[in-house]
Amino acid sequence: MTPQREIDTGLEGFRLWPGALDSDAQAALLRDLRTAVATSPFYRPVTPGGRPFSVRMTNLGPLGWVSDRDGYRYQPTHPVTGEAWPPIPPVLLDLWRDLTGWPDPPDACLVNLYRDQARMGLHQDRDEADLNAPVLSVSLGDTAIFRIGPAAGGPTRSVRLASGDVCALTGPARLARHGIDRLLPGSSTLLERGGRINLTLRRAGP
Ligand code: MD6
Ligand code: FE
């Protein structure tokens, strides 16, 4: 794996490591994901208001983030198959340890699949038991325009997240508002049908 070089984002607590995964590591992670989704397929959740997400989702690890008419929560099983989520691949556990230095390993990894016009509205990640633990994000496939701004609201800025880039919300940016405005179609050849996969590693439970 290439040495991990962190760049200064100018937003305290928003950490970014461009190209943290080289192309071999990206391809290996994609193979791990293919194995996982064979038993734990992507599905399309709905918001608590009943609107389908444009992104499809699945999870890895002891807990997975889900959304339905009852709200947002973490649960140990896939809502469609009823089975436990597959394990988090070791490469992701290593990344978490090396980049965040957090003492406990992640217990949840949300996997988002973006195709075509899929996007993700501005939100905060606040369903985790300990909101001091970081959230670490890995991007694969087409470059995304990521938007981020202060928790309290106010001006946002946009950052491109390319395949292999890793970023984290930590400390003062842990509750930052963020989302995905759009993809840049054709910017990566990693996914055969195009699109983007984002993995977010979290400490969801106590
Ligand atoms: C995405 N990312 O990149 C959506 N959340 O597709 C997130 O929602 C996210 O990138 C928490 C921390 C980092 C993130
Ligand atoms: Fe998020």
JSON list of C-alpha atoms and ligand atoms in Angstrom, two decimals, residues 110 112 120 123-125 135 146 169 178-179 200 202, ligand 2:
[
{"chain": "A", "resi": 110, "resn": "LEU", "atom": "CA", "xyz": [-21.96, 1.17, 6.06]},
{"chain": "A", "resi": 112, "resn": "ASN", "atom": "CA", "xyz": [-23.19, 2.96, -0.04]},
{"chain": "A", "resi": 120, "resn": "MET", "atom": "CA", "xyz": [-26.78, 11.97, -0.58]},
{"chain": "A", "resi": 123, "resn": "HIS", "atom": "CA", "xyz": [-26.72, 15.11, 7.05]},
{"chain": "A", "resi": 124, "resn": "GLN", "atom": "CA", "xyz": [-24.90, 14.54, 10.30]},
{"chain": "A", "resi": 125, "resn": "ASP", "atom": "CA", "xyz": [-23.72, 11.12, 11.48]},
{"chain": "A", "resi": 135, "resn": "VAL", "atom": "CA", "xyz": [-15.96, 8.09, 11.27]},
{"chain": "A", "resi": 146, "resn": "PHE", "atom": "CA", "xyz": [-18.49, 15.89, -1.27]},
{"chain": "A", "resi": 169, "resn": "LEU", "atom": "CA", "xyz": [-14.69, 13.22, 10.55]},
{"chain": "A", "resi": 178, "resn": "HIS", "atom": "CA", "xyz": [-21.94, 16.67, 4.86]},
{"chain": "A", "resi": 179, "resn": "GLY", "atom": "CA", "xyz": [-23.33, 14.99, 1.77]},
{"chain": "A", "resi": 200, "resn": "THR", "atom": "CA", "xyz": [-17.85, 4.39, 6.32]},
{"chain": "A", "resi": 202, "resn": "ARG", "atom": "CA", "xyz": [-17.78, 3.61, 12.72]},
{"chain": "B", "resi": 2, "resn": "FE", "atom": "FE", "xyz": [-22.21, 10.60, 6.70]}
]
